[in-house]
Tab-separated table of C-alpha atoms in Angstrom:
chain	number	residue	atom	x	y	z
N	95	MET	CA	-54.799	14.695	-12.088
N	96	VAL	CA	-51.833	12.505	-12.366
N	97	ILE	CA	-52.038	12.786	-16.165
N	98	GLN	CA	-52.332	16.512	-16.047
N	99	ALA	CA	-49.238	16.788	-13.733
N	100	LYS	CA	-47.179	14.737	-16.061
N	101	LEU	CA	-48.145	16.857	-19.055
N	102	ARG	CA	-46.856	19.865	-17.315
N	103	ASN	CA	-43.462	18.371	-17.242
N	104	PHE	CA	-43.365	17.521	-20.990
N	105	TYR	CA	-40.261	19.146	-22.419
N	106	VAL	CA	-37.999	18.420	-25.329
N	107	LEU	CA	-34.397	19.208	-26.165
N	108	VAL	CA	-32.236	19.747	-29.148
N	109	THR	CA	-28.506	19.793	-29.314
N	110	ALA	CA	-26.203	20.480	-32.094
N	111	ALA	CA	-22.908	18.621	-31.964
N	112	TYR	CA	-19.797	18.860	-34.212
N	113	ASN	CA	-16.878	16.777	-33.044
N	114	GLU	CA	-17.964	16.836	-29.371
N	115	GLY	CA	-16.577	13.397	-28.545
N	116	ALA	CA	-14.494	14.800	-25.675
N	117	PHE	CA	-17.692	16.314	-23.998
N	118	ILE	CA	-20.912	14.792	-25.078
N	119	GLU	CA	-20.885	11.674	-23.004
N	120	ASN	CA	-20.867	13.727	-19.883
N	121	THR	CA	-23.595	15.797	-21.166
N	122	ILE	CA	-25.795	12.615	-22.061
N	123	ARG	CA	-25.159	11.160	-18.634
N	124	SER	CA	-26.267	14.459	-17.058
N	125	VAL	CA	-29.484	14.482	-18.990
N	126	ILE	CA	-30.285	10.830	-18.357
N	127	SER	CA	-29.803	11.355	-14.607
N	128	GLN	CA	-32.411	14.252	-14.511
N	129	GLU	CA	-35.161	13.643	-11.953
N	130	VAL	CA	-37.492	14.783	-14.809
N	131	PRO	CA	-36.073	13.502	-18.030
N	132	PRO	CA	-37.155	15.089	-21.445
N	133	ALA	CA	-39.824	13.568	-23.518
N	134	ARG	CA	-37.582	13.643	-26.501
N	135	TRP	CA	-34.025	14.703	-27.100
N	136	VAL	CA	-32.698	15.145	-30.639
N	137	ILE	CA	-28.929	15.258	-31.000
N	138	VAL	CA	-27.869	16.622	-34.353
N	139	SER	CA	-24.432	15.563	-35.392
N	140	ASP	CA	-23.511	18.169	-37.889
N	141	GLY	CA	-21.003	16.070	-40.004
N	142	SER	CA	-18.908	14.989	-37.004
N	143	THR	CA	-15.814	13.132	-37.937
N	144	ASP	CA	-14.791	11.934	-34.438
N	145	ASN	CA	-16.582	9.418	-32.213
N	146	THR	CA	-19.498	11.803	-31.443
N	147	ASP	CA	-21.965	9.490	-33.379
N	148	GLU	CA	-20.892	6.263	-31.870
N	149	ILE	CA	-21.337	7.682	-28.394
N	150	VAL	CA	-24.787	8.976	-29.089
N	151	LYS	CA	-25.784	5.835	-30.788
N	152	ARG	CA	-24.795	3.816	-27.756
N	153	TYR	CA	-27.045	5.815	-25.471
N	154	ALA	CA	-29.845	5.975	-27.909
N	155	ALA	CA	-30.107	2.225	-28.005
N	156	GLN	CA	-30.599	2.241	-24.193
N	157	TYR	CA	-32.881	5.400	-23.842
N	158	ASP	CA	-35.743	5.622	-26.342
N	159	PHE	CA	-36.069	9.429	-25.790
N	160	ILE	CA	-32.597	10.013	-27.342
N	161	GLN	CA	-32.540	10.337	-31.146
N	162	LEU	CA	-29.431	10.765	-33.262
N	163	TYR	CA	-29.908	12.883	-36.512
N	164	ARG	CA	-26.877	13.257	-38.701
N	165	ILE	CA	-26.348	16.125	-41.150
N	166	THR	CA	-24.128	14.738	-44.083
N	167	GLU	CA	-24.466	17.629	-46.652
N	168	ASP	CA	-21.330	19.680	-47.098
N	169	HIS	CA	-21.645	23.179	-46.014
N	170	PRO	CA	-19.494	26.112	-44.760
N	171	ARG	CA	-18.329	26.136	-41.084
N	172	ASN	CA	-19.637	29.453	-40.060
N	173	PHE	CA	-21.779	31.008	-37.445
N	174	ALA	CA	-24.979	29.919	-39.295
N	175	ALA	CA	-24.003	26.250	-39.325
N	176	GLN	CA	-24.882	25.511	-35.600
N	177	VAL	CA	-28.146	27.371	-35.928
N	178	ASN	CA	-29.091	25.399	-39.109
N	179	ALA	CA	-28.228	22.259	-37.182
N	180	ILE	CA	-30.426	23.213	-34.199
N	181	ASN	CA	-33.330	23.951	-36.673
N	182	ALA	CA	-32.935	20.688	-38.284
N	183	GLY	CA	-33.236	19.021	-34.747
N	184	ILE	CA	-36.331	21.110	-34.185
N	185	ALA	CA	-37.896	20.004	-37.438
N	186	GLN	CA	-37.379	16.281	-36.135
N	187	LEU	CA	-39.857	17.221	-33.299
N	188	SER	CA	-42.776	17.900	-35.668
N	189	GLY	CA	-45.947	16.336	-34.304
N	190	ALA	CA	-44.362	15.657	-30.830
N	191	GLU	CA	-46.305	16.536	-27.770
N	192	TYR	CA	-44.497	18.931	-25.514
N	193	GLU	CA	-45.006	22.294	-23.466
N	194	PHE	CA	-41.386	23.474	-23.364
N	195	ILE	CA	-38.497	23.245	-25.911
N	196	GLY	CA	-34.871	23.747	-25.023
N	197	ASN	CA	-31.718	24.260	-26.994
N	198	MET	CA	-28.752	22.864	-25.104
N	199	ASP	CA	-24.921	22.630	-25.921
N	200	ALA	CA	-23.089	19.541	-26.190
N	201	ASP	CA	-20.474	20.359	-23.584
N	202	VAL	CA	-22.590	21.155	-20.452
N	203	THR	CA	-23.719	19.288	-17.353
N	204	MET	CA	-26.179	20.024	-14.553
N	205	GLU	CA	-27.428	18.652	-11.293
N	206	PRO	CA	-30.180	16.065	-11.435
N	207	ALA	CA	-32.765	18.423	-10.131
N	208	TYR	CA	-32.004	21.228	-12.786
N	209	PHE	CA	-34.981	20.607	-15.128
N	210	ARG	CA	-37.400	19.780	-12.399
N	211	LEU	CA	-36.556	23.036	-10.666
N	212	LEU	CA	-36.707	25.033	-13.775
N	213	LEU	CA	-40.109	23.588	-14.680
N	214	GLU	CA	-41.225	24.754	-11.402
N	215	LYS	CA	-40.195	28.344	-12.244
N	216	PHE	CA	-42.290	28.102	-15.243
N	217	ARG	CA	-45.302	26.936	-13.431
N	218	ASN	CA	-45.022	29.633	-10.921
N	219	ASP	CA	-44.732	32.269	-13.482
N	220	THR	CA	-47.174	31.848	-16.444
N	221	LYS	CA	-45.456	34.791	-18.274
N	222	LEU	CA	-41.965	33.254	-18.124
N	223	GLY	CA	-41.371	32.505	-21.748
N	224	LEU	CA	-37.616	31.722	-21.559
N	225	GLY	CA	-35.634	30.503	-18.501
N	226	GLY	CA	-32.365	28.966	-17.515
N	227	GLY	CA	-29.620	28.835	-15.054
N	228	MET	CA	-26.380	30.602	-14.413
N	229	ILE	CA	-23.322	29.427	-16.397
N	230	TYR	CA	-20.197	28.294	-14.484
N	231	GLU	CA	-16.822	27.739	-16.152
N	232	GLN	CA	-13.470	26.487	-15.023
N	233	ASP	CA	-10.806	29.082	-14.100
N	234	MET	CA	-7.034	28.380	-14.456
N	235	ASP	CA	-7.074	26.366	-11.171
N	236	GLY	CA	-9.751	23.976	-12.494
N	237	LYS	CA	-12.402	25.445	-10.231
N	238	PHE	CA	-15.969	26.259	-11.472
N	239	LYS	CA	-16.820	30.065	-11.089
N	240	GLY	CA	-19.811	32.015	-12.363
N	241	ARG	CA	-19.410	33.581	-15.797
N	242	LYS	CA	-18.694	37.284	-15.490
N	243	THR	CA	-21.386	38.020	-17.941
N	244	ASN	CA	-24.071	36.086	-16.069
N	245	SER	CA	-27.272	38.198	-15.894
N	246	ARG	CA	-30.738	37.417	-14.381
N	247	THR	CA	-32.184	39.403	-17.453
N	248	SER	CA	-30.379	37.035	-20.103
N	249	VAL	CA	-30.405	33.407	-20.687
N	250	ALA	CA	-27.229	32.025	-22.105
N	251	HIS	CA	-27.293	29.913	-25.355
N	252	ALA	CA	-25.688	26.968	-23.369
N	253	CYS	CA	-29.196	26.086	-22.290
N	254	GLN	CA	-32.278	28.029	-23.122
N	255	LEU	CA	-35.654	26.548	-22.354
N	256	PHE	CA	-38.701	28.126	-23.896
N	257	ARG	CA	-42.357	27.872	-23.204
N	258	LYS	CA	-43.833	26.416	-26.428
N	259	GLU	CA	-46.074	29.468	-26.967
N	260	CYS	CA	-43.184	31.807	-26.474
N	261	PHE	CA	-40.875	29.925	-28.934
N	262	ALA	CA	-43.693	30.055	-31.437
N	263	SER	CA	-43.986	33.797	-31.015
N	264	VAL	CA	-40.317	34.531	-31.904
N	265	GLY	CA	-40.603	32.491	-35.017
N	266	GLY	CA	-40.434	28.697	-33.826
N	267	LYS	CA	-36.756	28.516	-34.892
N	268	TYR	CA	-33.572	30.384	-34.456
N	269	ILE	CA	-32.391	32.951	-36.885
N	270	PRO	CA	-29.029	32.385	-38.554
N	271	LEU	CA	-26.985	35.699	-38.262
N	272	PRO	CA	-23.763	36.568	-40.085
N	273	TYR	CA	-21.725	36.954	-36.731
N	274	GLY	CA	-23.790	34.966	-34.269
N	275	GLY	CA	-26.138	35.991	-31.550
N	276	PRO	CA	-29.256	33.957	-32.418
N	277	ASP	CA	-29.831	33.668	-28.644
N	278	THR	CA	-29.740	37.308	-28.031
N	279	TYR	CA	-32.133	37.870	-30.871
N	280	ALA	CA	-34.518	35.152	-29.594
N	281	GLU	CA	-34.755	36.679	-26.091
N	282	THR	CA	-34.902	40.218	-27.144
N	283	THR	CA	-37.751	39.302	-29.379
N	284	ALA	CA	-39.435	37.304	-26.607
N	285	ARG	CA	-39.365	40.370	-24.363
N	286	MET	CA	-40.825	42.477	-27.086
N	287	LYS	CA	-43.570	39.881	-27.378
N	288	GLY	CA	-44.404	40.354	-23.665
N	289	TRP	CA	-42.741	37.343	-22.224
N	290	HIS	CA	-40.605	37.292	-19.161
N	291	VAL	CA	-36.887	36.129	-19.688
N	292	GLU	CA	-34.860	35.161	-16.594
N	293	SER	CA	-31.792	33.224	-15.561
N	294	PHE	CA	-32.006	32.053	-11.947
N	295	GLU	CA	-29.158	32.107	-9.478
N	296	ASP	CA	-30.261	28.937	-7.698
N	297	LEU	CA	-29.723	26.985	-10.967
N	298	THR	CA	-26.324	26.189	-12.190
N	299	MET	CA	-25.177	24.971	-15.643
N	300	PHE	CA	-21.546	23.806	-15.922
N	301	HIS	CA	-19.851	24.638	-19.240
N	302	HIS	CA	-16.878	22.503	-19.727
N	303	ARG	CA	-15.328	24.314	-22.679
N	304	PRO	CA	-14.932	28.043	-21.953
N	305	THR	CA	-16.678	30.311	-24.523
N	306	GLY	CA	-14.296	31.154	-27.368
N	307	SER	CA	-11.643	28.600	-26.584
N	308	ALA	CA	-12.270	26.642	-29.766
N	309	GLY	CA	-11.019	29.330	-32.067
N	310	GLY	CA	-8.824	31.214	-29.806
N	311	LEU	CA	-9.488	34.055	-27.427
N	312	LEU	CA	-8.429	36.941	-29.580
N	313	LYS	CA	-10.461	35.810	-32.568
N	314	SER	CA	-13.468	35.127	-30.359
N	315	CYS	CA	-13.321	38.622	-28.776
N	316	PHE	CA	-13.084	40.244	-32.287
N	317	ARG	CA	-16.047	38.102	-33.509
N	318	GLN	CA	-17.987	39.173	-30.263
N	319	GLY	CA	-17.430	42.749	-31.100
N	320	LYS	CA	-18.729	42.381	-34.645
N	321	MET	CA	-21.786	40.448	-33.290
N	322	ASP	CA	-22.588	43.088	-30.602
N	323	TYR	CA	-22.206	45.823	-33.324
N	324	SER	CA	-24.606	43.753	-35.706
N	325	LEU	CA	-27.193	43.456	-33.200
N	326	GLY	CA	-27.038	47.237	-32.188
N	327	ALA	CA	-25.682	46.550	-28.634
N	328	LEU	CA	-24.089	49.376	-26.748
N	329	PRO	CA	-20.417	49.062	-25.787
């Protein structure tokens, strides 16, 4: 019985990181502090030129579930790059034993009970295929507040945890799209396949770099509009 209970908690994570030296250490500390840590965590450094690799290597030497995988091939820095990096990390998990697989950004943190509580949600709903928490970001005063676009029926890309069977049913990987939105594609497909998709208000994910801040707000909003149009979303 003890072995079966442990197996129900088997989850793995993949994180794509490009020059995340300013954020990734806090993300790593947050994961290693989890009451239920992952069985494997592949951090894909997508040609980082800062100290991202050194930070990950330091923790990988202390925690055997952390693996650094580095992409060295030259490639365009477009919306497909992160998706391809995530898929490269997923490929590293071939043959691993797990029941849940998650994609997590390199600039997020969560409370120690986050994954334990999320796994309980999956155990309580056998049709829950994709789950996560609500995203909180800092406002101008430095206080964390819930993202305005938080929705119970959508799970943000910052941290998506799939039941293995659900992830297989949507293709077993993320689909690179010209204007982004692989998370939206995945969750929409999951619902079409009959799975439940839900974000839970009692689970909080802290996002330390506001969405769109890396490329500028105006550029981000324009890209968001093209992405929504390409996905067929209503205004």
